[in-house]
Every structure is written in C-alpha cells, then in structure tokens.
mmCIF file of C-alpha atoms in Angstrom:
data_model
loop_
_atom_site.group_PDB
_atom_site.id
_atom_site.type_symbol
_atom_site.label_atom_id
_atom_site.label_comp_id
_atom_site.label_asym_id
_atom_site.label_seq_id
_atom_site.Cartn_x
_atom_site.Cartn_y
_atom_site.Cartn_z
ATOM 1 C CA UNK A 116 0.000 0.000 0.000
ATOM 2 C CA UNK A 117 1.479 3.592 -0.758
ATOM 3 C CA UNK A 118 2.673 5.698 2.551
ATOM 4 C CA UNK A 119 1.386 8.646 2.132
ATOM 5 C CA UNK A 120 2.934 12.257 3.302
ATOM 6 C CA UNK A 121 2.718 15.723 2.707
ATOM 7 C CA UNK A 122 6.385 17.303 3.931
ATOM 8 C CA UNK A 123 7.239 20.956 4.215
ATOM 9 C CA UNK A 124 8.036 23.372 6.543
ATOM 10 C CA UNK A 125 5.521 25.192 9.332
ATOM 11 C CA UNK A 126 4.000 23.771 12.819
ATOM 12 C CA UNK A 127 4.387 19.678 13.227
ATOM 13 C CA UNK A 128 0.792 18.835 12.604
ATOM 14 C CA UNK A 129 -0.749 16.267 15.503
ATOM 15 C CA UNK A 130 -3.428 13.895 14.869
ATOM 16 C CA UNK A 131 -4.736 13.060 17.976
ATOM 17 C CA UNK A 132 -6.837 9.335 18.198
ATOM 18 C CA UNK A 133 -8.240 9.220 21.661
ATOM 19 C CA UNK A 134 -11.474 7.605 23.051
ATOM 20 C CA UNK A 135 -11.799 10.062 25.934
ATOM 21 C CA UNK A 136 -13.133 13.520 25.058
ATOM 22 C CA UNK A 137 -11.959 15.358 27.788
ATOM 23 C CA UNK A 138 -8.123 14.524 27.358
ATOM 24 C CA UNK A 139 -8.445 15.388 23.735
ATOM 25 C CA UNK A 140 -9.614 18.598 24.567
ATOM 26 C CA UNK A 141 -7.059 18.954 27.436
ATOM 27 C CA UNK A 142 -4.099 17.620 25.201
ATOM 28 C CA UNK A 143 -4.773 19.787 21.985
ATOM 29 C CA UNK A 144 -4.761 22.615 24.565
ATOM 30 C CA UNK A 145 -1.280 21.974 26.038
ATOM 31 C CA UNK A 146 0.384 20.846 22.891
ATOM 32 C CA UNK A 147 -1.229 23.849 20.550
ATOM 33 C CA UNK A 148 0.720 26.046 23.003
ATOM 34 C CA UNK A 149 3.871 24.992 21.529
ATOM 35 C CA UNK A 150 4.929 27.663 18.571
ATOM 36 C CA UNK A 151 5.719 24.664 16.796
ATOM 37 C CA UNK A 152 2.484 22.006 16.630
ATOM 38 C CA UNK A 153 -0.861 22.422 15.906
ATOM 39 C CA UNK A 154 -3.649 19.818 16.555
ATOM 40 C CA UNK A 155 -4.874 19.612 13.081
ATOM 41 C CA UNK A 156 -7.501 16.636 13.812
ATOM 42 C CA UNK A 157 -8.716 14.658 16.908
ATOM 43 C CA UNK A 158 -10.973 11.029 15.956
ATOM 44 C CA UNK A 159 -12.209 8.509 18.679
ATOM 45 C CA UNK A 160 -12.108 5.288 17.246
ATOM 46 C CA UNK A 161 -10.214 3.568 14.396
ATOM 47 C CA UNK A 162 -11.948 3.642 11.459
ATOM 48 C CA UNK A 163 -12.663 7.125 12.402
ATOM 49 C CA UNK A 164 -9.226 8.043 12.766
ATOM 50 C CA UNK A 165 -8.227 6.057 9.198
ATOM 51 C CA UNK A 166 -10.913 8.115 7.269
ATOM 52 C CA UNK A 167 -9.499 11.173 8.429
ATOM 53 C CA UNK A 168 -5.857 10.087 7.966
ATOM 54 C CA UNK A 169 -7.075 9.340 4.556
ATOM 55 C CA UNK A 170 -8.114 13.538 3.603
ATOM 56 C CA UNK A 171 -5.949 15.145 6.793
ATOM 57 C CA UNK A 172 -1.704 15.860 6.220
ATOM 58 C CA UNK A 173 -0.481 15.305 9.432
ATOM 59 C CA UNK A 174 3.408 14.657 10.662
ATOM 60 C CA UNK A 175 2.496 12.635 14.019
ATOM 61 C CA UNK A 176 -0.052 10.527 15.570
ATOM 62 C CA UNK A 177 -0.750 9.953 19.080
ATOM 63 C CA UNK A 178 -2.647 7.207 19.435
ATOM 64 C CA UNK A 179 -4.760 5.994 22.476
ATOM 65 C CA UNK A 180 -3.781 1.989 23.032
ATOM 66 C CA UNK A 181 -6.975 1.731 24.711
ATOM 67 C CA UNK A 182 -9.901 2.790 22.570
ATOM 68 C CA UNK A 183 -11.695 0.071 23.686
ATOM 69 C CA UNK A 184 -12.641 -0.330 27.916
ATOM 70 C CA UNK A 185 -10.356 -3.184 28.290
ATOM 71 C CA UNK A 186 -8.535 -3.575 25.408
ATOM 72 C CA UNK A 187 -5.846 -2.735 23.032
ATOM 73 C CA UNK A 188 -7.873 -1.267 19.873
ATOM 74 C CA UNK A 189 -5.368 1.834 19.424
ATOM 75 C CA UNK A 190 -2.732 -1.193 18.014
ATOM 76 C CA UNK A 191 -5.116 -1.905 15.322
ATOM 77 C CA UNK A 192 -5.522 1.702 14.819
ATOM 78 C CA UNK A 193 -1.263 2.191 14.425
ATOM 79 C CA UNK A 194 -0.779 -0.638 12.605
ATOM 80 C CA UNK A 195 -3.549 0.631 9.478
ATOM 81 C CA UNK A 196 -1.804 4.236 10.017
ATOM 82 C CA UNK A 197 1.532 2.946 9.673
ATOM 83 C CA UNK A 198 0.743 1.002 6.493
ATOM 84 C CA UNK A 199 -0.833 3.211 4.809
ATOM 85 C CA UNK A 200 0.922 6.686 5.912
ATOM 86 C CA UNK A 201 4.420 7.952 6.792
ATOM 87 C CA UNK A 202 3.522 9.968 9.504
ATOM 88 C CA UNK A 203 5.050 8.664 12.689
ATOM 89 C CA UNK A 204 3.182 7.499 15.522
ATOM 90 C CA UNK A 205 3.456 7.516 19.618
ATOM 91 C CA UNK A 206 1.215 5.685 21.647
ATOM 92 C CA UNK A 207 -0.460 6.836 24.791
ATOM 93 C CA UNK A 208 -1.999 4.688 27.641
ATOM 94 C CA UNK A 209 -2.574 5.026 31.278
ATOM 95 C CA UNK A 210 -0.650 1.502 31.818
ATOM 96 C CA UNK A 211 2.630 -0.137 31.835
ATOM 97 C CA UNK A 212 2.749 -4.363 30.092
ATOM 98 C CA UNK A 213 5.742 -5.033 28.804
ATOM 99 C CA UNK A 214 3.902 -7.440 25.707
ATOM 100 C CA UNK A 215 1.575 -4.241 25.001
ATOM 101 C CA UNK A 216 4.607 -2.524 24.518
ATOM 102 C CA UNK A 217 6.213 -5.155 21.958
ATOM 103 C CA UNK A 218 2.637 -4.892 20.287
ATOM 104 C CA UNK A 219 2.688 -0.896 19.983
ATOM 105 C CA UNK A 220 6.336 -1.692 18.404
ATOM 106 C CA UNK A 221 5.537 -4.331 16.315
ATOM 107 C CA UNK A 222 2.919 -2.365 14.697
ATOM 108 C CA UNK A 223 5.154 0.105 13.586
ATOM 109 C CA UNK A 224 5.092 3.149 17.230
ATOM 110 C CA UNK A 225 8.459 5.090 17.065
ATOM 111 C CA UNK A 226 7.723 5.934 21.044
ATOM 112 C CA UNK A 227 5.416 4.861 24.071
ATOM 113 C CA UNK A 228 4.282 7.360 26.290
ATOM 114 C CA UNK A 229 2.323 7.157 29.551
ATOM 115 C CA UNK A 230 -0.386 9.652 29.582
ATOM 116 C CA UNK A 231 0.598 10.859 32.971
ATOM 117 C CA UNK A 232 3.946 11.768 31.797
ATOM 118 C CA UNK A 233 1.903 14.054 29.473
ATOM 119 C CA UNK A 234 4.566 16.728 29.772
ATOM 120 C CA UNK A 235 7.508 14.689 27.967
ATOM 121 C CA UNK A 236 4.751 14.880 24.702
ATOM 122 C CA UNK A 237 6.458 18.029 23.337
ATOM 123 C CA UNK A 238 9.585 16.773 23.092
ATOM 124 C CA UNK A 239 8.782 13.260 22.137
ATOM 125 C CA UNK A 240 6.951 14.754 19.486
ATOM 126 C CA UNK A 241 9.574 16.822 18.026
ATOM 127 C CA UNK A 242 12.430 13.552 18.167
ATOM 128 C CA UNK A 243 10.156 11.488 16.113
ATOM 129 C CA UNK A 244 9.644 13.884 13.643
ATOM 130 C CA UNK A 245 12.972 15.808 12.936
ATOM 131 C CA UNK A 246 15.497 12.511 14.697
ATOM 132 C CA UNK A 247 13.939 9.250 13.154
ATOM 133 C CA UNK A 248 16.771 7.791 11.611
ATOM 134 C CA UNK A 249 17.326 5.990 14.519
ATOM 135 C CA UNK A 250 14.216 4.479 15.813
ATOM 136 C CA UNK A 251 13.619 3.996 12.110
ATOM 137 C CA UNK A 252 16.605 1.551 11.518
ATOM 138 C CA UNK A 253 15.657 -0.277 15.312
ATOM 139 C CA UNK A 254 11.846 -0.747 13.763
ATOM 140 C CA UNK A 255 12.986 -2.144 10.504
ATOM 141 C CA UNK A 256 15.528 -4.690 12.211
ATOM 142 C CA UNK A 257 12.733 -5.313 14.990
ATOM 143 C CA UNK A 258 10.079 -6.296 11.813
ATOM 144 C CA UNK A 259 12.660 -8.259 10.410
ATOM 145 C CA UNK A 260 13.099 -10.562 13.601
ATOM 146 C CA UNK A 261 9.248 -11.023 13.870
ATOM 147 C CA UNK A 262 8.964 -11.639 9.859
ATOM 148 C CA UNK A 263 11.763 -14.435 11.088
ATOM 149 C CA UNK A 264 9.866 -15.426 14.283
ATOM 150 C CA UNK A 265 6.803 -15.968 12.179
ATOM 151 C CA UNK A 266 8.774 -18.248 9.470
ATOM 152 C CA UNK A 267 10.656 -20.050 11.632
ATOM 153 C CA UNK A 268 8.643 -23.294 11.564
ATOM 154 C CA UNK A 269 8.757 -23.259 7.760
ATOM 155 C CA UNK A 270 11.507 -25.892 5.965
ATOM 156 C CA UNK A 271 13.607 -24.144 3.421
ATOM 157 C CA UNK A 272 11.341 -25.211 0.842
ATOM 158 C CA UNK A 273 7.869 -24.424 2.108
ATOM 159 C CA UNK A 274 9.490 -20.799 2.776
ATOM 160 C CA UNK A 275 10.535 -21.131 -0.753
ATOM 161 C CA UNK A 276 6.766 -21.754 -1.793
ATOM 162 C CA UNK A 277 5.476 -19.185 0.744
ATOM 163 C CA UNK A 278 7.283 -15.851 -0.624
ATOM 164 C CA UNK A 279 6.732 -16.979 -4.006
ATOM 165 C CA UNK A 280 2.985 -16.718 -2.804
ATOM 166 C CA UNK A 281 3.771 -13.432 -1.014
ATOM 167 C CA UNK A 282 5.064 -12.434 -4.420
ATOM 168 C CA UNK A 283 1.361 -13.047 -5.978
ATOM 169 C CA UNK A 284 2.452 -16.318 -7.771
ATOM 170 C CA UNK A 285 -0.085 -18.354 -8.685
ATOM 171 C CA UNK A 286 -0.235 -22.390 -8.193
ATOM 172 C CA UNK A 287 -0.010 -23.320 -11.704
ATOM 173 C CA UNK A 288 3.252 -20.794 -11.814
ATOM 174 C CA UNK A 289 4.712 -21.803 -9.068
ATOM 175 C CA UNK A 290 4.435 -25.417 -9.511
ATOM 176 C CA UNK A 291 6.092 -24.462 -13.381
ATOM 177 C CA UNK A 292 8.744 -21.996 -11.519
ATOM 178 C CA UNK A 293 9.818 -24.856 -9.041
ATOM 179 C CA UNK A 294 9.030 -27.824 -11.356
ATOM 180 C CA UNK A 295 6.595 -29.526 -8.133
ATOM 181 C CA UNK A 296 3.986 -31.765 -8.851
ATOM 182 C CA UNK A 297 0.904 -30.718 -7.723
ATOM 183 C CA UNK A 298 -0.080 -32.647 -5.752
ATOM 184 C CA UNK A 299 3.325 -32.352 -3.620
ATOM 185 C CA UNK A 300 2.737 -28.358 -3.706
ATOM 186 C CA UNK A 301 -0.873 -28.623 -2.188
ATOM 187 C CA UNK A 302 0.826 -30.723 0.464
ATOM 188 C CA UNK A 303 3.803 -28.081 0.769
ATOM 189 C CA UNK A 304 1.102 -25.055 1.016
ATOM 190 C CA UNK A 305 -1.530 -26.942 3.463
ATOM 191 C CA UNK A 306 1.732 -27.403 5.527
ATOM 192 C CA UNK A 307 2.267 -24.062 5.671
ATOM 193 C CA UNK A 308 -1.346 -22.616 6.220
ATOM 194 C CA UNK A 309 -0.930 -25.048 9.133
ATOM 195 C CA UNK A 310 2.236 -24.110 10.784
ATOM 196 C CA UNK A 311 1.189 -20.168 10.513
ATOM 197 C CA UNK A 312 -2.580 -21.118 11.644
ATOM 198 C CA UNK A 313 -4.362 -19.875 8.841
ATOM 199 C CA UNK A 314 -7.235 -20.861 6.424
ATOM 200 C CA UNK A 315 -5.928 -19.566 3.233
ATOM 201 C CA UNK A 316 -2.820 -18.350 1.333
ATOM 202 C CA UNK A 317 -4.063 -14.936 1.737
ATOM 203 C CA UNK A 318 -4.364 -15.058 5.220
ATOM 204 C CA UNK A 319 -0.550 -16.237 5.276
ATOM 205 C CA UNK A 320 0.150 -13.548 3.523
ATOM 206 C CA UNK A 321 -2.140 -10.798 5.108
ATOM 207 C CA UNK A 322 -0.705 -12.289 9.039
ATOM 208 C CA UNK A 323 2.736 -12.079 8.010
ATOM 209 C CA UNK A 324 2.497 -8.430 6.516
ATOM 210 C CA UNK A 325 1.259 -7.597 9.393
ATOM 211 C CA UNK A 326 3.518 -8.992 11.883
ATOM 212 C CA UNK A 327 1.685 -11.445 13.771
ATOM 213 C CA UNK A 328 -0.938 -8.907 14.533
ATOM 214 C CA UNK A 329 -4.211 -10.016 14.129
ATOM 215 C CA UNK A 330 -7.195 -8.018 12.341
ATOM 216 C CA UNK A 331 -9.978 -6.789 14.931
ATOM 217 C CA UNK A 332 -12.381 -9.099 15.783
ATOM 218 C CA UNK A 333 -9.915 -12.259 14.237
ATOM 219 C CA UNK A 334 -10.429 -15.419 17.042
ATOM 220 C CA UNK A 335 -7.382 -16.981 17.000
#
C-alpha cells in the first residue's frame, strides 16, 4: 500500500486518536501552546481516525492503546496508520505491560508514552519527527526478527513456496517456476497454512504483513 505524506516546513501537525473527550480537549490545549504544533484533527475510534488520515496531512499521531474499555484497539488503529501513511506514531496509555509494549512496536510506534507523563509529549513529538533515523533503523531490524519469528517453523522449501505466494504467484506458476507436482505443492502449502494457523494463502500472507498482529475481531 502507498505511505502517504505531505512534507514541508511550518507547525508539526498532531493527529490526535483518543477515546476520551476530555483529554483530547485537554491535550490539543497543552500541545497547541507549543509555537511549533498544531492539533490539526482529533478522531475517537479507528476507522474514524483512518478516514481522516485518509483527507488530513499530518506529521504525528498519538494514538490511544486503549480505545476500547479493556482492550488494546489503538494497536489496530497504528498498525492501518503505519501502512498506509508515513507519519510517525506515539502511543499513549494510562498503563505499563511489557507485551503491550512489543505490540505498539511491532505495529510500527516510534515511542510509548504514559499519559501521565503528558509533559515529555512536546519533546517526544519533536524527536520522532525531525530525529527518526534511529528508531527507524531499530523498527525495521525489529520487523525483520518477527517476519523471522513468524517463518521459523517453515523448511527451506515451504518458505521457498510461501514468498513466491507473497510475491502473488499463482499455483499453476509456481508449480512451473519450481518444477513440483501438484499434488506435492498442495501438500507443501496446506503445511504451511498449518504451521502459521491460517485458512488460506491470503491469510498467510495478510498475518505475516502484518507482523503477527491479528485483524480486529480475528479469534485466534
């Protein structure tokens, strides 16, 4: 999918996805005091916050882990933003989990702020957008160790069959490209669709683009 972004100089614009009303309010406040951010959008929920992503520029996201009472919605919501936009993206929440942390990560957070640290936002805010060489390079080595995590189980030759499937290979070419029976590739692929517990070659493909993470609502 194409990252989309909209450089140039003037204020860091904020895009603020938040379930809680108040603290938006509050936030945009506080961080629209800084000569050099503006709030340029505030949305409550995921898909609200991807259809405004989709017709608002904006240089940062903070993002709300829990959009949800109980539960981690706000890593859905990063993980669509990421794939689809360049902006970069800090989560918020009021607690501390150490695998909620490797989630926010894994879907693609430069930074992970606790809200009542609130004050360290400004300056947070300015490192991931003018510094992000950095976090950048740890991100892309981090994806690459869960794209490995996930592949792990595979032999050398049902990888081999899986990324020519990631590739968009059909069955008849692939059976032609690795000169397989097919019989023994249906075998190869239902071995693989195992191993990565998934129904289909797509969902292979969809669960390993998106490192591990699973779509909302997906019962695994």
């Amino acid at each position: 999918m194409e990252r989309k972004t909209d450089g140039g100089s003037g204020p860091i614009r904020i895009l603020i996805v938040e379930d809680d009303l108040d603290w938006i309010k509050a936030i945009s406040a506080f961080l629209n005091n800084e000569t050099d951010m503006l709030v340029v959008g505030a949305a409550t929920t995921t898909d609200e916050a991807l259809q405004l992503a989709d017709t608002l520029p904006f240089d940062v996201a903070l993002v709300d882990i829990q959009l949800t009472a109980g539960g981690h919605e706000g890593i859905y919501a990063a993980l669509e933003l990421h794939q689809s936009h360049a902006a970069k993206i800090i989560m918020l929440t009021s607690v501390t989990d150490e695998a909620v942390m490797t989630q926010a990560f894994t879907a693609g957070a430069v930074n992970y702020i606790e809200k009542s640290r609130y004050r360290d936002l400004p300056a947070a805010i300015r490192t991931a957008y003018r510094h992000p060489a950095a976090m950048e390079a740890l991100l892309k080595e981090f994806a690459r160790l869960k794209r490995e995590e996930q592949l792990g189980a595979l032999t050398p030759a049902e990888r081999e069959v899986f990324e020519l499937i990631e590739q968009g290979h059909t069955q008849s070419e692939i059976e032609r490209k690795l000169y397989k029976a097919e019989s023994t590739l249906k075998n190869q692929v239902n071995k693989v669709l195992k191993k990565l517990g998934v129904r289909s070659s797509k969902e292979a493909v969809e669960l390993v683009r998106r490192k591990g993470l699973f779509r909302r609502g997906d019962k695994r």
